[in-house]
Amino acid sequence: MIPEGEYYSRIETMPYKELEEIQLRKVKAIVRYAYDNSPFYRRRWRAAGITPDDINTIDEFRRRIPVYTKDDLRREMAGGDVDSLMGTRPPVSLYSLTSGTTGVNTVLALNYEFMDSIVEDLFMRQFWMARLRPGMSAFQVLAGWHFLGLTTNMVFSRMGVRAITPRGTSIHDHVGDFVDALIAHRPEYFVGMPWMVDAMVQEGIRRGIDPRELFRGVRYLHLAGEPVTPGLRRALMDETGVEDVFNAGGTADGIWGSSDCSAHGGIHAWMDVNLLEVVDPRTGEPLEYGERGRWISTLLIPGGPTVVRYLGDDLVRVEREKCECGRTHYSVQMYDRLENSFQMGGKYLTPYDVSLVLEEVCGHRQFTVLNPESSGGVIRLLIARRGHADECTGMSDEIDGAFRRRFGVGAEVRWVDARELPFSYRKLIRVYRETEGGEAA
C-alpha cells in the first residue's frame, strides 16, 4: 500500500535503541544464513575457526567475522558457481551486473523474492524520500543491466509512475537520443548522473536550446555516480530550473545505498537493511561514527546475494544523529573512490574537498588535481575558466588562501579552457596522475 505524507515507513523515525535491537537480531540471522547457504562464506569462516554460534553481539561480529573485497569476490566468481556462491536462494530468476568502474564487472544472481524485499525496504523508501510520487512521469537513463537501473524500473512499476526510458544506454553516443526523448515527453522526474545532465545541457546548447527550456517540466533531478556538492546542486538548479536535486549513492557489490533527503545532510542508509562500519584506510582499524574512512557493509536481507562485511573502495563519513527531516537512520557523506584520494597535510583529501574550497571562492567549477603525490606539498589545479571575461581567473591568490585555511596546504592554479582538462572516454578525470591515459575534451 502506497502511504501518504513525508515518510514511506514508520521505521524511518524509529528510536536508535529499537533500530540497534533489530540490527542485532538480523545480524545473527544473516550470519547463520550465510554459513548454511554460501560456499564463499563457509570456506572463509571455517578457515578462521568461526561458526554462527560464536556471534552473539555486534562487537563479536565486528571483531571475529573477516572482511572481504571486490578482488576476493572476482577470484571466487572466476571459478565458481555464481548462482549459489553468495547464497542466493533458488530458483535464480535474473542476473544483474555492477558497473565495472574498477575493472571487471561482478555478477549478482537474483531471485524475485529477494528483489521484492530489497525494492520495498530500500528503494521505495529512497525514491519516496526524494519526492517521487504515484502518477508522476519519470525519465531514467541508467543502464537496464545495472542493479540500480533494474531496481529503479521496479520502483516505477510498483509506485505507479509513468516510466520513460529513452533509446540507448548511459554513454555519450546516445546523448542526442536522450535530449530528443526529454523534449518529446516532458517528464517531471529525472534519474541519471551529473555528467549526463551536463552532456545533455551541452547538446541542447549546440542545438540552440536554453537549458531551462530543455528541462522544462522536470521538477526533480535524482543523480547517482558521483557526490553532489552544495555548489553543484545550486548550479544545477540555477541552470535547469528544477525544484531540487537529490544525490543517490551506495554500491551494488555491498548492496547498500539510498539518497539524501530535502535537508541534504547526507545519504540516508537504512539501519534495518544494512549494518555499516567505517575503518581506517591504512590500518583497517575501526573508526568511530563521524570519522572519515572506508566503509564496510553487511546486508540484513536474506535470500539474495549475501553480503557480510564487504570492504568497499570509497571514502565516507557515517553519522548517527537524527536528521532535521526527522529520520533516525545513518547519514552517509560519500567523498570519492579511494583511488581518487590523496594525502596532503596528514589528511586524506578527495575532489569533493577541493570542490568545497573552490565553491567558497568562485562557485562550482570543473577542475583536475595534477599529480598530487609529487606536487611538493601543494595542490596543483587545472581549473576551467568560463569564457575569457571570467572574473575568477584573477582570484588565484584567494583560492590559495582558502586551501591554506582549510587544509594547511597551498594551491597552485592554472586556468585553462574546459577542453584542456584531461578526459577519459569523455568523462573528466578529477585526479590525474602521469601514468594515466586521457584525452582532451
Tab-separated table of C-alpha atoms in Angstrom:
chain	number	residue	atom	x	y	z
A	1	MET	CA	0.000	0.000	0.000
A	2	ILE	CA	1.387	3.400	-1.011
A	3	PRO	CA	1.490	5.742	2.015
A	4	GLU	CA	0.682	9.411	2.311
A	5	GLY	CA	2.880	12.034	3.929
A	6	GLU	CA	6.605	12.563	4.385
A	7	TYR	CA	7.678	9.023	5.300
A	8	TYR	CA	7.263	5.812	3.355
A	9	SER	CA	7.589	3.694	6.511
A	10	ARG	CA	7.283	4.449	10.215
A	11	ILE	CA	10.605	2.685	10.751
A	12	GLU	CA	12.346	5.721	9.228
A	13	THR	CA	11.887	7.637	12.508
A	14	MET	CA	12.306	4.718	14.922
A	15	PRO	CA	14.495	5.390	18.007
A	16	TYR	CA	18.123	4.205	17.828
A	17	LYS	CA	17.733	1.667	20.616
A	18	GLU	CA	14.996	-0.142	18.697
A	19	LEU	CA	16.987	0.026	15.459
A	20	GLU	CA	20.024	-1.468	17.204
A	21	GLU	CA	17.891	-4.330	18.549
A	22	ILE	CA	16.650	-5.004	15.013
A	23	GLN	CA	20.231	-4.927	13.702
A	24	LEU	CA	21.489	-7.447	16.261
A	25	ARG	CA	18.644	-9.850	15.583
A	26	LYS	CA	19.168	-9.588	11.820
A	27	VAL	CA	22.968	-9.833	12.052
A	28	LYS	CA	22.744	-13.131	13.931
A	29	ALA	CA	20.224	-14.447	11.401
A	30	ILE	CA	22.259	-13.390	8.345
A	31	VAL	CA	25.457	-14.945	9.744
A	32	ARG	CA	23.685	-18.262	10.153
A	33	TYR	CA	22.061	-17.972	6.721
A	34	ALA	CA	25.412	-17.205	5.055
A	35	TYR	CA	27.170	-20.087	6.804
A	36	ASP	CA	24.451	-22.558	5.824
A	37	ASN	CA	23.883	-21.384	2.241
A	38	SER	CA	27.021	-19.741	0.855
A	39	PRO	CA	30.159	-21.749	-0.035
A	40	PHE	CA	32.085	-18.462	-0.162
A	41	TYR	CA	31.469	-17.572	3.487
A	42	ARG	CA	31.517	-21.126	4.831
A	43	ARG	CA	35.015	-21.749	3.476
A	44	ARG	CA	36.362	-18.464	4.783
A	45	TRP	CA	34.792	-18.737	8.224
A	46	ARG	CA	35.773	-22.366	8.753
A	47	ALA	CA	39.355	-21.413	7.911
A	48	ALA	CA	39.149	-18.726	10.598
A	49	GLY	CA	37.607	-21.147	13.089
A	50	ILE	CA	34.259	-19.326	13.254
A	51	THR	CA	30.730	-20.715	13.472
A	52	PRO	CA	27.418	-18.811	13.781
A	53	ASP	CA	27.230	-19.790	17.464
A	54	ASP	CA	30.281	-17.591	18.114
A	55	ILE	CA	28.421	-14.408	17.157
A	56	ASN	CA	26.093	-13.098	19.876
A	57	THR	CA	26.819	-9.351	19.885
A	58	ILE	CA	27.600	-6.675	17.290
A	59	ASP	CA	31.056	-6.304	18.856
A	60	GLU	CA	31.792	-10.037	18.392
A	61	PHE	CA	30.551	-9.758	14.804
A	62	ARG	CA	32.920	-6.883	14.035
A	63	ARG	CA	35.912	-8.484	15.753
A	64	ARG	CA	35.575	-12.039	14.508
A	65	ILE	CA	33.963	-12.058	11.048
A	66	PRO	CA	36.650	-11.271	8.422
A	67	VAL	CA	36.098	-8.627	5.759
A	68	TYR	CA	36.357	-9.360	2.048
A	69	THR	CA	36.928	-7.176	-1.026
A	70	LYS	CA	35.907	-6.963	-4.658
A	71	ASP	CA	39.096	-8.798	-5.637
A	72	ASP	CA	38.190	-11.701	-3.326
A	73	LEU	CA	34.785	-11.817	-4.982
A	74	ARG	CA	36.210	-11.747	-8.505
A	75	ARG	CA	38.622	-14.596	-7.756
A	76	GLU	CA	35.834	-16.789	-6.410
A	77	MET	CA	33.428	-15.945	-9.237
A	78	ALA	CA	36.037	-16.793	-11.855
A	79	GLY	CA	35.987	-20.452	-10.876
A	80	GLY	CA	32.723	-20.987	-9.024
A	81	ASP	CA	29.004	-21.404	-9.476
A	82	VAL	CA	27.752	-17.821	-9.484
A	83	ASP	CA	24.184	-18.933	-8.719
A	84	SER	CA	24.970	-20.451	-5.329
A	85	LEU	CA	28.323	-18.870	-4.433
A	86	MET	CA	26.908	-15.999	-2.364
A	87	GLY	CA	23.911	-17.898	-1.039
A	88	THR	CA	21.127	-16.820	-3.396
A	89	ARG	CA	18.060	-18.920	-2.667
A	90	PRO	CA	16.941	-20.896	-5.756
A	91	PRO	CA	15.485	-20.520	-8.236
A	92	VAL	CA	17.727	-17.788	-9.624
A	93	SER	CA	15.424	-15.694	-11.786
A	94	LEU	CA	17.679	-12.983	-13.214
A	95	TYR	CA	21.217	-11.634	-13.237
A	96	SER	CA	22.497	-8.116	-12.853
A	97	LEU	CA	25.939	-6.546	-13.138
A	98	THR	CA	27.932	-3.921	-11.314
A	99	SER	CA	29.314	-1.000	-13.323
A	100	GLY	CA	32.844	-2.414	-13.671
A	101	THR	CA	34.327	1.024	-12.915
A	102	THR	CA	37.314	-0.510	-11.113
A	103	GLY	CA	37.892	-3.344	-13.589
A	104	VAL	CA	35.845	-6.459	-14.307
A	105	ASN	CA	32.101	-6.398	-13.605
A	106	THR	CA	30.847	-8.684	-10.854
A	107	VAL	CA	27.623	-10.630	-11.279
A	108	LEU	CA	24.620	-10.601	-8.936
A	109	ALA	CA	22.456	-13.736	-9.043
A	110	LEU	CA	18.954	-12.665	-8.000
A	111	ASN	CA	15.524	-14.111	-7.334
A	112	TYR	CA	12.173	-12.373	-7.319
A	113	GLU	CA	11.515	-12.906	-3.607
A	114	PHE	CA	14.738	-11.090	-2.743
A	115	MET	CA	14.115	-8.353	-5.297
A	116	ASP	CA	10.650	-7.785	-3.874
A	117	SER	CA	12.154	-7.288	-0.398
A	118	ILE	CA	15.052	-5.050	-1.430
A	119	VAL	CA	12.867	-2.837	-3.603
A	120	GLU	CA	10.250	-2.418	-0.864
A	121	ASP	CA	12.601	-1.925	2.097
A	122	LEU	CA	15.359	0.096	0.453
A	123	PHE	CA	14.472	1.618	-2.922
A	124	MET	CA	10.826	2.544	-2.379
A	125	ARG	CA	11.853	4.456	0.754
A	126	GLN	CA	14.731	6.078	-1.146
A	127	PHE	CA	12.637	7.391	-4.016
A	128	TRP	CA	9.739	8.408	-1.784
A	129	MET	CA	12.189	10.429	0.338
A	130	ALA	CA	13.463	12.041	-2.888
A	131	ARG	CA	9.937	13.230	-3.811
A	132	LEU	CA	8.926	10.652	-6.435
A	133	ARG	CA	5.160	10.129	-6.202
A	134	PRO	CA	2.471	7.972	-7.860
A	135	GLY	CA	1.184	9.390	-11.114
A	136	MET	CA	4.391	11.249	-11.956
A	137	SER	CA	6.237	10.691	-15.222
A	138	ALA	CA	9.854	9.730	-14.654
A	139	PHE	CA	12.738	9.671	-17.136
A	140	GLN	CA	15.747	7.477	-16.480
A	141	VAL	CA	18.985	6.926	-18.378
A	142	LEU	CA	20.502	4.227	-16.155
A	143	ALA	CA	21.577	1.034	-17.924
A	144	GLY	CA	18.996	-1.724	-17.533
A	145	TRP	CA	21.688	-4.353	-16.904
A	146	HIS	CA	22.963	-2.472	-13.838
A	147	PHE	CA	21.473	-3.290	-10.444
A	148	LEU	CA	20.416	0.332	-9.897
A	149	GLY	CA	18.747	0.532	-13.304
A	150	LEU	CA	16.880	-2.719	-12.641
A	151	THR	CA	15.638	-1.676	-9.202
A	152	THR	CA	14.699	1.817	-10.426
A	153	ASN	CA	12.422	0.341	-13.083
A	154	MET	CA	10.844	-1.906	-10.437
A	155	VAL	CA	10.188	1.152	-8.242
A	156	PHE	CA	8.490	2.934	-11.148
A	157	SER	CA	6.214	-0.050	-11.694
A	158	ARG	CA	5.372	-0.567	-8.029
A	159	MET	CA	4.748	3.119	-7.318
A	160	GLY	CA	2.536	3.678	-10.342
A	161	VAL	CA	4.916	6.025	-12.134
A	162	ARG	CA	4.817	6.507	-15.909
A	163	ALA	CA	8.304	5.391	-16.918
A	164	ILE	CA	10.177	6.968	-19.814
A	165	THR	CA	13.260	5.017	-20.839
A	166	PRO	CA	14.871	6.512	-23.946
A	167	ARG	CA	16.659	4.641	-26.678
A	168	GLY	CA	20.311	3.863	-25.914
A	169	THR	CA	22.381	3.449	-22.793
A	170	SER	CA	24.246	5.822	-20.490
A	171	ILE	CA	27.158	6.753	-22.741
A	172	HIS	CA	27.792	9.962	-24.645
A	173	ASP	CA	26.938	8.392	-28.001
A	174	HIS	CA	23.261	8.428	-27.012
A	175	VAL	CA	23.026	11.935	-25.562
A	176	GLY	CA	21.175	13.153	-28.642
A	177	ASP	CA	18.536	10.441	-28.212
A	178	PHE	CA	18.100	11.419	-24.553
A	179	VAL	CA	17.603	15.071	-25.489
A	180	ASP	CA	15.003	14.103	-28.117
A	181	ALA	CA	13.093	11.984	-25.592
A	182	LEU	CA	13.252	14.648	-22.866
A	183	ILE	CA	11.725	17.233	-25.206
A	184	ALA	CA	9.093	14.830	-26.546
A	185	HIS	CA	7.828	13.536	-23.176
A	186	ARG	CA	8.425	16.410	-20.704
A	187	PRO	CA	8.820	14.254	-17.560
A	188	GLU	CA	8.502	15.579	-14.026
A	189	TYR	CA	11.341	13.457	-12.607
A	190	PHE	CA	14.805	12.684	-13.987
A	191	VAL	CA	17.064	9.815	-12.848
A	192	GLY	CA	20.634	9.809	-14.123
A	193	MET	CA	24.158	11.037	-13.434
A	194	PRO	CA	25.568	14.572	-13.089
A	195	TRP	CA	27.830	14.178	-16.101
A	196	MET	CA	24.882	13.054	-18.222
A	197	VAL	CA	22.895	16.161	-17.259
A	198	ASP	CA	25.891	18.263	-18.296
A	199	ALA	CA	26.238	16.383	-21.582
A	200	MET	CA	22.521	16.877	-22.328
A	201	VAL	CA	22.775	20.592	-21.492
A	202	GLN	CA	25.727	20.954	-23.876
A	203	GLU	CA	23.858	19.094	-26.623
A	204	GLY	CA	20.869	21.365	-26.089
A	205	ILE	CA	23.051	24.474	-26.316
A	206	ARG	CA	24.567	23.109	-29.536
A	207	ARG	CA	21.015	22.925	-30.914
A	208	GLY	CA	20.189	26.418	-29.680
A	209	ILE	CA	18.026	25.238	-26.748
A	210	ASP	CA	18.367	27.017	-23.406
A	211	PRO	CA	18.942	24.551	-20.506
A	212	ARG	CA	15.801	25.715	-18.713
A	213	GLU	CA	13.754	25.141	-21.827
A	214	LEU	CA	15.350	21.725	-22.294
A	215	PHE	CA	14.420	20.679	-18.747
A	216	ARG	CA	11.057	22.459	-18.732
A	217	GLY	CA	8.571	20.402	-16.713
A	218	VAL	CA	11.255	18.496	-14.757
A	219	ARG	CA	10.782	19.161	-11.035
A	220	TYR	CA	13.461	16.926	-9.526
A	221	LEU	CA	16.852	15.516	-10.532
A	222	HIS	CA	17.860	12.251	-8.824
A	223	LEU	CA	21.560	11.788	-9.586
A	224	ALA	CA	23.985	8.956	-8.841
A	225	GLY	CA	27.546	8.098	-9.823
A	226	GLU	CA	29.385	10.926	-8.084
A	227	PRO	CA	28.870	13.072	-4.984
A	228	VAL	CA	26.810	16.239	-5.448
A	229	THR	CA	28.355	19.162	-3.566
A	230	PRO	CA	26.225	22.084	-2.357
A	231	GLY	CA	27.698	24.242	-5.111
A	232	LEU	CA	26.936	21.686	-7.817
A	233	ARG	CA	23.371	21.380	-6.505
A	234	ARG	CA	22.890	25.158	-6.706
A	235	ALA	CA	24.457	25.292	-10.170
A	236	LEU	CA	22.200	22.508	-11.476
A	237	MET	CA	19.091	24.128	-10.015
A	238	ASP	CA	20.010	27.534	-11.473
A	239	GLU	CA	20.888	26.090	-14.859
A	240	THR	CA	17.933	23.733	-15.344
A	241	GLY	CA	15.272	25.427	-13.223
A	242	VAL	CA	14.372	22.278	-11.236
A	243	GLU	CA	12.974	22.500	-7.694
A	244	ASP	CA	15.579	20.245	-6.076
A	245	VAL	CA	18.479	17.882	-6.771
A	246	PHE	CA	18.812	14.639	-4.831
A	247	ASN	CA	22.095	12.737	-4.580
A	248	ALA	CA	21.959	8.936	-4.583
A	249	GLY	CA	24.910	6.774	-3.642
A	250	GLY	CA	25.980	3.343	-2.490
A	251	THR	CA	27.241	0.213	-4.190
A	252	ALA	CA	25.863	-2.829	-5.943
A	253	ASP	CA	28.624	-5.112	-4.591
A	254	GLY	CA	27.857	-4.161	-0.985
A	255	ILE	CA	24.129	-3.786	-1.755
A	256	TRP	CA	23.660	-0.663	0.297
A	257	GLY	CA	22.686	2.836	-0.627
A	258	SER	CA	19.903	5.365	-0.829
A	259	SER	CA	19.635	9.090	-1.473
A	260	ASP	CA	19.667	12.213	0.598
A	261	CYS	CA	16.510	13.942	1.838
A	262	SER	CA	15.417	17.539	1.281
A	263	ALA	CA	17.757	18.641	4.098
A	264	HIS	CA	20.738	17.350	2.047
A	265	GLY	CA	22.740	16.317	5.096
A	266	GLY	CA	23.953	13.006	3.650
A	267	ILE	CA	22.619	9.808	2.136
A	268	HIS	CA	20.144	8.091	4.481
A	269	ALA	CA	21.134	4.422	4.577
A	270	TRP	CA	18.560	2.284	6.368
A	271	MET	CA	19.754	0.641	9.584
A	272	ASP	CA	17.219	-2.188	9.324
A	273	VAL	CA	18.573	-3.017	5.842
A	274	ASN	CA	22.328	-2.569	6.342
A	275	LEU	CA	24.873	-2.516	9.135
A	276	LEU	CA	27.576	-0.012	8.161
A	277	GLU	CA	31.034	0.249	9.705
A	278	VAL	CA	33.947	2.601	8.991
A	279	VAL	CA	37.644	1.665	9.187
A	280	ASP	CA	40.956	3.456	8.791
A	281	PRO	CA	42.019	3.303	5.095
A	282	ARG	CA	45.625	2.472	6.018
A	283	THR	CA	45.349	0.136	9.010
A	284	GLY	CA	41.844	-1.303	8.750
A	285	GLU	CA	41.263	-0.416	12.399
A	286	PRO	CA	37.681	0.510	13.318
A	287	LEU	CA	36.772	4.193	13.463
A	288	GLU	CA	34.029	5.953	15.350
A	289	TYR	CA	30.950	7.199	13.565
A	290	GLY	CA	31.667	10.722	12.318
A	291	GLU	CA	35.245	9.914	11.223
A	292	ARG	CA	36.298	9.607	7.604
A	293	GLY	CA	37.335	6.164	6.367
A	294	ARG	CA	36.434	3.161	4.209
A	295	TRP	CA	33.012	1.630	4.664
A	296	ILE	CA	32.119	-1.978	5.444
A	297	SER	CA	28.613	-3.167	4.550
A	298	THR	CA	26.506	-6.058	5.785
A	299	LEU	CA	23.145	-6.588	4.102
A	300	LEU	CA	20.473	-7.689	6.570
A	301	ILE	CA	18.020	-9.103	3.995
A	302	PRO	CA	18.482	-12.847	3.347
A	303	GLY	CA	17.681	-14.833	0.244
A	304	GLY	CA	19.632	-12.974	-2.414
A	305	PRO	CA	23.360	-12.356	-2.834
A	306	THR	CA	24.528	-12.402	0.803
A	307	VAL	CA	26.776	-9.518	1.849
A	308	VAL	CA	28.587	-9.925	5.178
A	309	ARG	CA	31.338	-7.379	5.946
A	310	TYR	CA	32.181	-6.307	2.421
A	311	LEU	CA	35.008	-3.729	2.445
A	312	GLY	CA	34.249	-1.010	-0.083
A	313	ASP	CA	36.513	1.196	-2.183
A	314	ASP	CA	35.095	4.596	-1.202
A	315	LEU	CA	35.932	7.180	1.436
A	316	VAL	CA	32.881	8.077	3.523
A	317	ARG	CA	31.769	9.624	6.789
A	318	VAL	CA	28.865	7.911	8.540
A	319	GLU	CA	26.861	9.847	11.129
A	320	ARG	CA	24.301	8.522	13.585
A	321	GLU	CA	22.480	11.714	14.503
A	322	LYS	CA	18.805	12.459	13.971
A	323	CYS	CA	18.394	14.445	10.750
A	324	GLU	CA	16.353	17.630	10.659
A	325	CYS	CA	13.968	15.732	8.382
A	326	GLY	CA	13.140	13.523	11.396
A	327	ARG	CA	14.799	10.348	10.127
A	328	THR	CA	16.998	8.495	12.611
A	329	HIS	CA	18.995	6.236	10.282
A	330	TYR	CA	22.578	6.609	9.058
A	331	SER	CA	23.547	9.798	7.224
A	332	VAL	CA	26.436	8.994	4.896
A	333	GLN	CA	28.636	11.554	3.186
A	334	MET	CA	30.338	9.872	0.247
A	335	TYR	CA	33.526	11.599	-0.876
A	336	ASP	CA	35.047	9.561	-3.707
A	337	ARG	CA	36.753	6.306	-4.502
A	338	LEU	CA	39.891	5.633	-2.501
A	339	GLU	CA	41.927	5.621	-5.735
A	340	ASN	CA	40.849	9.243	-6.322
A	341	SER	CA	42.018	10.335	-2.874
A	342	PHE	CA	45.413	11.728	-1.953
A	343	GLN	CA	47.169	12.703	1.254
A	344	MET	CA	48.030	16.330	1.982
A	345	GLY	CA	48.938	17.786	5.348
A	346	GLY	CA	48.310	14.434	7.017
A	347	LYS	CA	44.711	14.223	5.691
A	348	TYR	CA	43.002	12.105	3.061
A	349	LEU	CA	41.570	14.560	0.547
A	350	THR	CA	39.300	13.973	-2.436
A	351	PRO	CA	37.877	16.021	-5.324
A	352	TYR	CA	34.836	16.628	-3.101
A	353	ASP	CA	37.036	18.527	-0.634
A	354	VAL	CA	38.624	20.529	-3.439
A	355	SER	CA	35.174	21.399	-4.796
A	356	LEU	CA	34.045	22.755	-1.438
A	357	VAL	CA	37.008	25.165	-1.279
A	358	LEU	CA	36.575	26.350	-4.864
A	359	GLU	CA	32.861	26.874	-4.277
A	360	GLU	CA	33.667	29.185	-1.345
A	361	VAL	CA	35.639	31.465	-3.641
A	362	CYS	CA	34.053	31.299	-7.089
A	363	GLY	CA	31.215	28.795	-7.200
A	364	HIS	CA	31.113	25.367	-8.790
A	365	ARG	CA	33.936	24.711	-11.235
A	366	GLN	CA	35.303	21.922	-13.374
A	367	PHE	CA	38.861	21.118	-12.338
A	368	THR	CA	41.578	18.464	-12.203
A	369	VAL	CA	44.124	17.821	-9.430
A	370	LEU	CA	47.524	17.154	-11.013
A	371	ASN	CA	49.985	14.544	-9.713
A	372	PRO	CA	49.195	15.060	-6.009
A	373	GLU	CA	51.868	12.619	-4.794
A	374	SER	CA	54.677	14.580	-6.485
A	375	SER	CA	53.423	18.153	-6.201
A	376	GLY	CA	55.798	19.270	-3.473
A	377	GLY	CA	53.257	19.704	-0.702
A	378	VAL	CA	50.870	21.959	-2.633
A	379	ILE	CA	47.685	21.133	-4.523
A	380	ARG	CA	48.232	21.774	-8.226
A	381	LEU	CA	44.995	22.532	-10.038
A	382	LEU	CA	43.791	22.961	-13.585
A	383	ILE	CA	40.531	24.932	-13.395
A	384	ALA	CA	38.264	25.559	-16.361
A	385	ARG	CA	37.549	29.225	-16.983
A	386	ARG	CA	34.084	30.389	-18.003
A	387	GLY	CA	34.796	32.420	-21.096
A	388	HIS	CA	37.549	34.977	-21.500
A	389	ALA	CA	35.937	37.517	-19.150
A	390	ASP	CA	35.794	35.155	-16.151
A	391	GLU	CA	36.460	37.317	-13.078
A	392	CYS	CA	37.600	34.308	-11.059
A	393	THR	CA	40.759	33.936	-13.126
A	394	GLY	CA	42.139	36.844	-11.084
A	395	MET	CA	41.411	35.119	-7.766
A	396	SER	CA	44.159	32.502	-7.683
A	397	ASP	CA	45.634	34.042	-4.517
A	398	GLU	CA	42.238	33.886	-2.806
A	399	ILE	CA	41.950	30.211	-3.763
A	400	ASP	CA	45.431	29.539	-2.380
A	401	GLY	CA	44.491	31.257	0.879
A	402	ALA	CA	41.252	29.276	1.186
A	403	PHE	CA	43.165	25.991	0.837
A	404	ARG	CA	45.721	27.070	3.449
A	405	ARG	CA	42.995	27.979	5.926
A	406	ARG	CA	41.062	24.748	5.463
A	407	PHE	CA	43.798	22.158	4.929
A	408	GLY	CA	47.083	23.830	5.845
A	409	VAL	CA	48.445	23.429	2.302
A	410	GLY	CA	48.551	25.885	-0.565
A	411	ALA	CA	47.239	25.638	-4.114
A	412	GLU	CA	48.902	26.408	-7.439
A	413	VAL	CA	46.240	27.281	-10.022
A	414	ARG	CA	46.392	27.279	-13.799
A	415	TRP	CA	43.293	28.486	-15.645
A	416	VAL	CA	42.514	26.644	-18.885
A	417	ASP	CA	39.709	26.161	-21.375
A	418	ALA	CA	37.472	23.239	-20.463
A	419	ARG	CA	38.728	21.282	-23.488
A	420	GLU	CA	42.256	21.363	-21.997
A	421	LEU	CA	41.217	19.335	-18.945
A	422	PRO	CA	42.070	15.609	-19.136
A	423	PHE	CA	39.188	13.335	-20.085
A	424	SER	CA	38.880	9.574	-20.397
A	425	TYR	CA	36.055	8.308	-22.592
A	426	ARG	CA	34.695	11.877	-22.435
A	427	LYS	CA	34.454	11.775	-18.637
A	428	LEU	CA	36.508	14.295	-16.680
A	429	ILE	CA	39.483	12.886	-14.761
A	430	ARG	CA	39.311	14.661	-11.397
A	431	VAL	CA	42.686	13.395	-10.118
A	432	TYR	CA	45.265	12.994	-12.878
A	433	ARG	CA	48.488	11.085	-12.434
A	434	GLU	CA	51.108	10.936	-15.186
A	435	THR	CA	50.727	7.155	-15.525
A	436	GLU	CA	47.058	7.567	-16.569
A	437	GLY	CA	45.760	7.920	-20.074
A	438	GLY	CA	43.289	10.559	-21.127
A	439	GLU	CA	42.297	12.806	-23.959
A	440	ALA	CA	41.326	16.423	-24.284
A	441	ALA	CA	37.645	17.122	-24.478
